[in-house]
mmCIF file of C-alpha atoms in Angstrom:
data_model
loop_
_atom_site.group_PDB
_atom_site.id
_atom_site.type_symbol
_atom_site.label_atom_id
_atom_site.label_comp_id
_atom_site.label_asym_id
_atom_site.label_seq_id
_atom_site.Cartn_x
_atom_site.Cartn_y
_atom_site.Cartn_z
ATOM 1 C CA MET R 1 -1.747 185.472 22.217
ATOM 2 C CA ASN R 2 -3.158 188.273 20.383
ATOM 3 C CA TRP R 3 -0.134 188.174 18.276
ATOM 4 C CA LEU R 4 -0.794 183.964 16.753
ATOM 5 C CA THR R 5 -4.433 184.692 16.940
ATOM 6 C CA ASN R 6 -4.260 187.895 15.121
ATOM 7 C CA TYR R 7 -1.407 187.095 12.855
ATOM 8 C CA VAL R 8 0.016 183.818 12.265
ATOM 9 C CA ARG R 9 -3.343 182.217 12.315
ATOM 10 C CA PRO R 10 -4.775 184.524 9.333
ATOM 11 C CA LYS R 11 -1.842 183.341 8.001
ATOM 12 C CA LEU R 12 -2.219 179.428 8.019
ATOM 13 C CA GLN R 13 -6.095 179.703 7.724
ATOM 14 C CA ALA R 14 -4.997 181.653 3.790
ATOM 15 C CA LEU R 15 -2.458 178.821 2.717
ATOM 16 C CA VAL R 16 -5.053 175.932 3.268
ATOM 17 C CA ARG R 17 -7.829 177.729 2.142
ATOM 18 C CA PRO R 18 -9.353 176.183 -0.864
ATOM 19 C CA LYS R 19 -9.604 178.686 -3.430
ATOM 20 C CA GLU R 20 -12.723 179.731 -5.149
ATOM 21 C CA VAL R 21 -12.984 179.104 -8.065
ATOM 22 C CA PRO R 22 -14.759 181.098 -10.900
ATOM 23 C CA ASP R 23 -17.988 178.662 -12.746
ATOM 24 C CA ASN R 24 -17.697 179.786 -16.226
ATOM 25 C CA LEU R 25 -14.378 179.192 -17.125
ATOM 26 C CA TRP R 26 -15.018 175.743 -18.746
ATOM 27 C CA HIS R 27 -18.321 175.107 -20.030
ATOM 28 C CA LYS R 28 -19.623 171.529 -21.308
ATOM 29 C CA CYS R 29 -20.569 170.623 -24.996
ATOM 30 C CA PRO R 30 -23.993 169.501 -24.458
ATOM 31 C CA SER R 31 -23.522 167.412 -27.851
ATOM 32 C CA CYS R 32 -20.356 165.514 -27.105
ATOM 33 C CA GLY R 33 -19.940 166.335 -23.686
ATOM 34 C CA HIS R 34 -16.078 167.528 -23.783
ATOM 35 C CA MET R 35 -15.031 170.145 -21.160
ATOM 36 C CA ILE R 36 -13.637 173.822 -23.256
ATOM 37 C CA PHE R 37 -12.350 176.216 -21.796
ATOM 38 C CA HIS R 38 -13.472 179.525 -22.109
ATOM 39 C CA ARG R 39 -11.052 181.049 -24.136
ATOM 40 C CA ASP R 40 -10.654 178.412 -26.206
ATOM 41 C CA LEU R 41 -14.445 178.207 -27.116
ATOM 42 C CA GLU R 42 -14.593 181.798 -27.105
ATOM 43 C CA LYS R 43 -11.639 181.942 -30.069
ATOM 44 C CA ALA R 44 -13.219 179.385 -31.976
ATOM 45 C CA LEU R 45 -16.941 181.804 -32.217
ATOM 46 C CA SER R 46 -19.253 179.227 -29.679
ATOM 47 C CA VAL R 47 -18.224 176.168 -31.994
ATOM 48 C CA CYS R 48 -17.114 172.796 -30.031
ATOM 49 C CA GLN R 49 -13.758 171.817 -30.992
ATOM 50 C CA HIS R 50 -13.942 168.432 -30.652
ATOM 51 C CA CYS R 51 -16.712 167.236 -32.672
ATOM 52 C CA GLY R 52 -18.789 170.719 -34.651
ATOM 53 C CA HIS R 53 -20.941 171.517 -32.306
ATOM 54 C CA HIS R 54 -22.436 175.158 -32.706
ATOM 55 C CA LEU R 55 -22.900 176.661 -29.412
ATOM 56 C CA ARG R 56 -24.712 179.925 -28.895
ATOM 57 C CA LEU R 57 -23.634 182.459 -29.486
ATOM 58 C CA SER R 58 -25.196 185.587 -27.932
ATOM 59 C CA VAL R 59 -26.475 188.985 -30.378
ATOM 60 C CA LYS R 60 -23.229 190.646 -29.559
ATOM 61 C CA LYS R 61 -20.846 188.757 -30.760
ATOM 62 C CA ARG R 62 -22.682 187.615 -33.340
ATOM 63 C CA LEU R 63 -22.801 191.313 -34.808
ATOM 64 C CA GLU R 64 -19.597 191.326 -34.578
ATOM 65 C CA MET R 65 -18.638 188.575 -36.558
ATOM 66 C CA LEU R 66 -20.622 189.171 -39.154
ATOM 67 C CA PHE R 67 -19.203 192.946 -39.764
ATOM 68 C CA ASP R 68 -16.285 193.629 -41.415
ATOM 69 C CA ASP R 69 -14.435 194.010 -38.573
ATOM 70 C CA GLY R 70 -16.447 193.872 -36.056
ATOM 71 C CA LYS R 71 -17.478 197.038 -36.692
ATOM 72 C CA TYR R 72 -21.187 198.251 -37.319
ATOM 73 C CA THR R 73 -23.804 200.832 -36.164
ATOM 74 C CA ARG R 74 -26.881 200.563 -34.232
ATOM 75 C CA ILE R 75 -29.845 202.156 -34.555
ATOM 76 C CA GLU R 76 -33.055 203.288 -31.723
ATOM 77 C CA LEU R 77 -36.303 200.579 -32.618
ATOM 78 C CA PRO R 78 -39.792 202.487 -32.118
ATOM 79 C CA LYS R 79 -41.188 203.011 -28.330
ATOM 80 C CA ILE R 80 -43.766 201.049 -27.662
ATOM 81 C CA SER R 81 -46.087 199.726 -25.014
ATOM 82 C CA ASP R 82 -44.545 197.227 -23.090
ATOM 83 C CA ASP R 83 -47.183 195.272 -21.954
ATOM 84 C CA PRO R 84 -50.984 195.771 -24.495
ATOM 85 C CA LEU R 85 -53.026 193.391 -22.683
ATOM 86 C CA LYS R 86 -52.016 193.875 -19.010
ATOM 87 C CA PHE R 87 -50.649 189.994 -19.497
ATOM 88 C CA LYS R 88 -50.328 188.162 -16.017
ATOM 89 C CA ASP R 89 -49.516 184.527 -15.276
ATOM 90 C CA GLN R 90 -47.616 183.565 -12.320
ATOM 91 C CA LYS R 91 -45.829 186.699 -12.894
ATOM 92 C CA ARG R 92 -46.747 190.103 -14.365
ATOM 93 C CA TYR R 93 -45.498 190.796 -17.842
ATOM 94 C CA THR R 94 -44.390 193.893 -16.893
ATOM 95 C CA ASP R 95 -42.280 192.510 -13.989
ATOM 96 C CA ARG R 96 -40.884 189.660 -16.455
ATOM 97 C CA LEU R 97 -39.680 192.284 -18.748
ATOM 98 C CA LYS R 98 -37.372 194.767 -15.908
ATOM 99 C CA ASP R 99 -35.725 191.453 -15.820
ATOM 100 C CA THR R 100 -34.863 190.078 -18.419
ATOM 101 C CA ARG R 101 -33.829 193.480 -19.597
ATOM 102 C CA ALA R 102 -31.667 193.974 -16.455
ATOM 103 C CA LYS R 103 -30.296 190.776 -17.460
ATOM 104 C CA THR R 104 -29.667 191.240 -20.521
ATOM 105 C CA GLY R 105 -28.934 195.091 -21.212
ATOM 106 C CA GLU R 106 -31.095 194.875 -23.761
ATOM 107 C CA GLN R 107 -35.272 196.095 -24.439
ATOM 108 C CA ASP R 108 -36.290 193.438 -26.617
ATOM 109 C CA ALA R 109 -35.093 190.488 -28.688
ATOM 110 C CA ILE R 110 -33.977 192.208 -31.510
ATOM 111 C CA VAL R 111 -30.676 194.604 -32.772
ATOM 112 C CA VAL R 112 -30.887 196.426 -35.588
ATOM 113 C CA GLY R 113 -27.345 197.903 -37.593
ATOM 114 C CA HIS R 114 -25.812 198.423 -40.513
ATOM 115 C CA GLY R 115 -22.463 198.531 -41.259
ATOM 116 C CA ARG R 116 -19.991 196.514 -43.853
ATOM 117 C CA CYS R 117 -19.526 192.807 -44.477
ATOM 118 C CA GLY R 118 -17.730 191.699 -47.257
ATOM 119 C CA GLY R 119 -16.446 195.800 -47.748
ATOM 120 C CA GLN R 120 -20.487 196.301 -48.969
ATOM 121 C CA ASN R 121 -23.248 197.158 -46.787
ATOM 122 C CA VAL R 122 -25.875 195.723 -45.290
ATOM 123 C CA VAL R 123 -28.354 196.207 -42.614
ATOM 124 C CA ILE R 124 -28.809 193.270 -40.330
ATOM 125 C CA ALA R 125 -32.308 191.769 -38.012
ATOM 126 C CA ALA R 126 -30.706 190.054 -35.063
ATOM 127 C CA PHE R 127 -32.690 187.705 -32.460
ATOM 128 C CA ASN R 128 -31.118 187.573 -29.204
ATOM 129 C CA PHE R 129 -32.141 184.512 -27.554
ATOM 130 C CA ASP R 130 -30.920 185.265 -24.211
ATOM 131 C CA PHE R 131 -33.941 188.338 -23.817
ATOM 132 C CA GLN R 132 -37.293 185.514 -22.981
ATOM 133 C CA GLY R 133 -36.066 183.317 -25.893
ATOM 134 C CA GLY R 134 -36.351 185.830 -29.015
ATOM 135 C CA SER R 135 -40.227 185.259 -29.197
ATOM 136 C CA MET R 136 -41.539 187.374 -31.256
ATOM 137 C CA GLY R 137 -43.421 190.676 -29.541
ATOM 138 C CA VAL R 138 -44.672 194.235 -31.194
ATOM 139 C CA ALA R 139 -41.275 195.028 -30.586
ATOM 140 C CA VAL R 140 -39.407 193.107 -32.125
ATOM 141 C CA GLY R 141 -42.016 193.492 -35.174
ATOM 142 C CA GLU R 142 -41.068 197.046 -35.400
ATOM 143 C CA GLY R 143 -37.302 196.056 -35.243
ATOM 144 C CA ILE R 144 -37.933 194.706 -38.821
ATOM 145 C CA VAL R 145 -40.112 196.943 -40.468
ATOM 146 C CA ALA R 146 -37.841 199.838 -39.021
ATOM 147 C CA ALA R 147 -34.569 197.205 -40.277
ATOM 148 C CA ALA R 148 -36.185 196.594 -43.786
ATOM 149 C CA GLU R 149 -36.970 200.608 -43.679
ATOM 150 C CA LEU R 150 -33.396 200.815 -43.535
ATOM 151 C CA ALA R 151 -32.156 199.037 -46.361
ATOM 152 C CA VAL R 152 -34.290 200.701 -48.538
ATOM 153 C CA LEU R 153 -33.208 204.136 -47.034
ATOM 154 C CA GLN R 154 -29.473 202.796 -47.498
ATOM 155 C CA ASP R 155 -29.800 200.813 -51.169
ATOM 156 C CA ALA R 156 -28.581 197.868 -49.116
ATOM 157 C CA PRO R 157 -28.867 194.216 -48.691
ATOM 158 C CA LEU R 158 -31.276 192.923 -45.895
ATOM 159 C CA ILE R 159 -30.343 189.932 -43.251
ATOM 160 C CA VAL R 160 -31.894 188.930 -40.655
ATOM 161 C CA ILE R 161 -30.896 186.574 -37.769
ATOM 162 C CA PRO R 162 -34.021 184.779 -35.933
ATOM 163 C CA ALA R 163 -33.328 182.583 -33.332
ATOM 164 C CA SER R 164 -36.556 182.538 -32.328
ATOM 165 C CA GLY R 165 -39.471 180.093 -30.045
ATOM 166 C CA GLY R 166 -42.175 181.658 -32.409
ATOM 167 C CA ALA R 167 -44.633 184.455 -30.382
ATOM 168 C CA ARG R 168 -44.966 185.892 -27.280
ATOM 169 C CA MET R 169 -47.701 184.864 -25.472
ATOM 170 C CA GLN R 170 -47.990 187.585 -23.426
ATOM 171 C CA GLU R 171 -48.706 189.984 -26.321
ATOM 172 C CA GLY R 172 -51.513 187.844 -27.704
ATOM 173 C CA ILE R 173 -52.899 188.828 -31.323
ATOM 174 C CA LEU R 174 -50.496 190.937 -31.160
ATOM 175 C CA SER R 175 -47.466 189.124 -31.393
ATOM 176 C CA LEU R 176 -49.356 187.047 -34.373
ATOM 177 C CA MET R 177 -50.282 189.720 -35.914
ATOM 178 C CA GLN R 178 -46.082 190.608 -36.509
ATOM 179 C CA MET R 179 -46.153 187.332 -39.243
ATOM 180 C CA ALA R 180 -47.624 189.631 -41.383
ATOM 181 C CA ARG R 181 -46.285 193.079 -40.612
ATOM 182 C CA THR R 182 -42.771 191.051 -41.526
ATOM 183 C CA THR R 183 -43.702 189.553 -44.242
ATOM 184 C CA VAL R 184 -44.458 193.690 -45.821
ATOM 185 C CA ALA R 185 -41.865 194.844 -44.813
ATOM 186 C CA VAL R 186 -39.681 192.047 -46.563
ATOM 187 C CA ASP R 187 -41.904 192.749 -49.488
ATOM 188 C CA LYS R 188 -40.812 196.208 -49.579
ATOM 189 C CA VAL R 189 -37.071 195.476 -49.754
ATOM 190 C CA LYS R 190 -37.694 192.553 -52.219
ATOM 191 C CA GLU R 191 -39.939 195.862 -54.873
ATOM 192 C CA LYS R 192 -36.680 197.521 -54.587
ATOM 193 C CA ARG R 193 -34.084 194.747 -55.848
ATOM 194 C CA LEU R 194 -32.418 193.896 -53.170
ATOM 195 C CA PRO R 195 -30.886 191.161 -51.581
ATOM 196 C CA TYR R 196 -33.255 189.142 -48.801
ATOM 197 C CA ILE R 197 -31.401 186.988 -46.993
ATOM 198 C CA VAL R 198 -32.210 184.798 -43.878
ATOM 199 C CA LEU R 199 -28.848 183.186 -41.770
ATOM 200 C CA LEU R 200 -31.291 180.422 -39.634
ATOM 201 C CA THR R 201 -29.491 179.643 -36.262
ATOM 202 C CA ASP R 202 -30.505 177.153 -33.763
ATOM 203 C CA PRO R 203 -33.928 178.102 -32.884
ATOM 204 C CA THR R 204 -35.521 179.086 -35.465
ATOM 205 C CA THR R 205 -39.152 178.289 -35.082
ATOM 206 C CA GLY R 206 -42.937 179.258 -34.200
ATOM 207 C CA GLY R 207 -44.813 182.054 -35.739
ATOM 208 C CA VAL R 208 -41.151 183.189 -36.674
ATOM 209 C CA SER R 209 -40.303 180.232 -38.888
ATOM 210 C CA ALA R 210 -43.782 180.589 -40.808
ATOM 211 C CA SER R 211 -43.360 184.154 -41.217
ATOM 212 C CA PHE R 212 -40.482 186.081 -42.628
ATOM 213 C CA ALA R 213 -37.912 184.189 -41.901
ATOM 214 C CA MET R 214 -38.371 181.381 -44.645
ATOM 215 C CA LEU R 215 -38.842 184.314 -47.233
ATOM 216 C CA GLY R 216 -35.349 184.394 -47.721
ATOM 217 C CA ASP R 217 -34.212 184.873 -51.520
ATOM 218 C CA ILE R 218 -31.232 182.744 -49.839
ATOM 219 C CA ALA R 219 -31.847 180.720 -46.683
ATOM 220 C CA ILE R 220 -28.281 179.727 -45.284
ATOM 221 C CA ALA R 221 -27.710 178.259 -42.021
ATOM 222 C CA GLU R 222 -25.478 177.201 -39.276
ATOM 223 C CA PRO R 223 -24.996 172.786 -39.049
ATOM 224 C CA GLY R 224 -27.220 171.347 -36.417
ATOM 225 C CA CYS R 225 -29.663 173.914 -36.121
ATOM 226 C CA ILE R 226 -33.053 173.254 -35.690
ATOM 227 C CA ILE R 227 -35.836 174.347 -37.673
ATOM 228 C CA GLY R 228 -39.574 174.216 -37.956
ATOM 229 C CA PHE R 229 -42.478 175.494 -36.464
ATOM 230 C CA ALA R 230 -43.982 173.153 -33.863
ATOM 231 C CA GLY R 231 -41.613 171.054 -31.718
ATOM 232 C CA ALA R 232 -40.277 166.782 -32.765
ATOM 233 C CA ARG R 233 -42.804 165.765 -29.856
ATOM 234 C CA VAL R 234 -45.639 167.484 -30.751
ATOM 235 C CA ILE R 235 -45.732 166.553 -34.333
ATOM 236 C CA GLU R 236 -45.144 162.294 -33.397
ATOM 237 C CA SER R 237 -48.711 162.757 -30.767
ATOM 238 C CA THR R 238 -50.161 164.477 -33.576
ATOM 239 C CA ILE R 239 -49.502 162.370 -36.217
ATOM 240 C CA ARG R 240 -48.995 158.602 -33.832
ATOM 241 C CA GLU R 241 -45.699 158.281 -36.072
ATOM 242 C CA LYS R 242 -42.142 158.160 -35.741
ATOM 243 C CA LEU R 243 -39.855 160.698 -37.175
ATOM 244 C CA PRO R 244 -36.766 160.843 -39.352
ATOM 245 C CA GLU R 245 -33.297 161.153 -37.639
ATOM 246 C CA GLY R 246 -32.294 164.335 -37.287
ATOM 247 C CA PHE R 247 -36.142 165.236 -38.356
ATOM 248 C CA GLN R 248 -36.174 169.284 -38.614
ATOM 249 C CA ARG R 249 -31.795 169.204 -39.030
ATOM 250 C CA ALA R 250 -30.590 172.394 -41.056
ATOM 251 C CA GLU R 251 -29.033 169.288 -42.802
ATOM 252 C CA TYR R 252 -32.140 167.512 -43.134
ATOM 253 C CA LEU R 253 -33.693 170.637 -44.054
ATOM 254 C CA LEU R 254 -30.367 171.043 -46.894
ATOM 255 C CA GLU R 255 -30.967 167.463 -48.256
ATOM 256 C CA HIS R 256 -34.909 167.944 -49.134
ATOM 257 C CA GLY R 257 -34.699 171.519 -50.665
ATOM 258 C CA MET R 258 -35.451 174.397 -48.237
ATOM 259 C CA ILE R 259 -32.946 176.045 -47.353
ATOM 260 C CA ASP R 260 -29.771 176.270 -49.602
ATOM 261 C CA MET R 261 -26.619 176.274 -47.728
ATOM 262 C CA VAL R 262 -25.902 174.819 -44.348
ATOM 263 C CA VAL R 263 -22.081 177.157 -43.784
ATOM 264 C CA HIS R 264 -19.442 176.817 -40.566
ATOM 265 C CA ARG R 265 -19.598 179.846 -38.611
ATOM 266 C CA LYS R 266 -15.937 180.391 -38.848
ATOM 267 C CA ASP R 267 -17.244 180.907 -43.382
ATOM 268 C CA LEU R 268 -20.842 182.569 -42.686
ATOM 269 C CA ARG R 269 -18.965 186.616 -42.966
ATOM 270 C CA ASP R 270 -17.237 185.432 -46.294
ATOM 271 C CA THR R 271 -20.233 183.955 -47.711
ATOM 272 C CA LEU R 272 -22.446 185.727 -47.472
ATOM 273 C CA GLY R 273 -19.787 188.675 -48.848
ATOM 274 C CA ARG R 274 -19.437 186.572 -52.392
ATOM 275 C CA VAL R 275 -23.709 185.855 -52.620
ATOM 276 C CA ILE R 276 -24.571 189.940 -51.808
ATOM 277 C CA SER R 277 -21.761 189.815 -54.259
ATOM 278 C CA LEU R 278 -23.232 187.857 -56.872
ATOM 279 C CA LEU R 279 -26.966 188.855 -56.038
ATOM 280 C CA ARG R 280 -26.026 192.531 -56.923
ATOM 281 C CA ASN R 281 -23.966 192.620 -59.246
ATOM 282 C CA ARG R 282 -26.147 191.536 -61.717
ATOM 283 C CA ALA R 283 -23.362 192.284 -65.400
ATOM 284 C CA PRO R 284 -21.793 188.761 -67.066
ATOM 285 C CA ALA R 285 -18.335 189.213 -66.432
ATOM 286 C CA GLY R 286 -16.935 189.680 -69.851
ATOM 287 C CA ASP R 287 -18.159 190.338 -73.201
ATOM 288 C CA LEU R 288 -20.396 188.466 -74.763
ATOM 289 C CA VAL R 289 -19.144 187.703 -78.557
ATOM 290 C CA MET R 290 -20.831 186.622 -81.039
ATOM 291 C CA LEU R 291 -20.199 184.454 -83.820
ATOM 292 C CA PRO R 292 -21.518 185.827 -87.583
ATOM 293 C CA VAL R 293 -23.776 183.768 -89.069
ATOM 294 C CA ASP R 294 -21.606 182.811 -92.475
ATOM 295 C CA THR R 295 -19.116 181.160 -89.322
ATOM 296 C CA PRO R 296 -19.161 176.970 -89.752
ATOM 297 C CA ASP R 297 -19.615 176.830 -85.825
ATOM 298 C CA TYR R 298 -22.863 179.236 -85.871
ATOM 299 C CA ASP R 299 -25.744 178.122 -84.027
ATOM 300 C CA PRO R 300 -28.783 179.894 -84.564
ATOM 301 C CA GLU R 301 -30.740 178.032 -81.371
ATOM 302 C CA ALA R 302 -28.268 178.865 -79.217
ATOM 303 C CA ALA R 303 -27.390 182.387 -80.052
ATOM 304 C CA ALA R 304 -31.381 182.648 -79.837
ATOM 305 C CA ARG R 305 -30.380 181.372 -76.353
ATOM 306 C CA MET R 306 -28.007 183.819 -75.346
#
């Protein structure tokens, strides 16, 4: 009886017991609803192979995607006070920070790194939407300032990749002050005649879109991403009108001249490399040829324009 109970029964139970399947093997596209195998999704850079919808990408994978060979060096950001206002709602702000840091492994919602993109030195500041919705507090402001100072020090272009719901309410007026601080930091980069490029991702809203996110020399966006200040429902309830189809989407903003390009995720690194090369190499591609004055085809007005 012991042999049947201790040996035979467990063997039979193991044969008929349903196997546990990890719940992260398949992902559902929020646009078309298709189920995508996790390896296929990772290979496609989190872009749906059925409808082309761009799912959100983790900050680590995004940086690896943009830097050549996925190699870059992160910088340590300045330490700041975690809870300057001693804020508490349903939960203490310090407890929220502790939980989010344990979940993401990051200290705050921004990561700054430097390396090469398209064979050229760049500094990239990327938002982490998994960290409290990429909200902008004092730490994020310090990150943008540090990235701008590093770009000036290295004589390198600055690329900022916002993915944010806006300012962080738990830091009150201090979070709103970062709009001015980041704008000043961007101006210092531009004063050195260094390219400042913004790569807009889903979503870019609130105080982030109202400050440094819309100040780029070149504004590039991923397809379908939401870009705006207030939410569509808030705007509709304010103006009491129905908004146009696709309002606040990247394609709508491109059509109305708010951004410069909408680029598929797989083409972003090559596009950034070409843009940086054009902005940095200002010399003409070839020697200018000036026609003599006595040439029959000589045009004084055309020569003046040269």
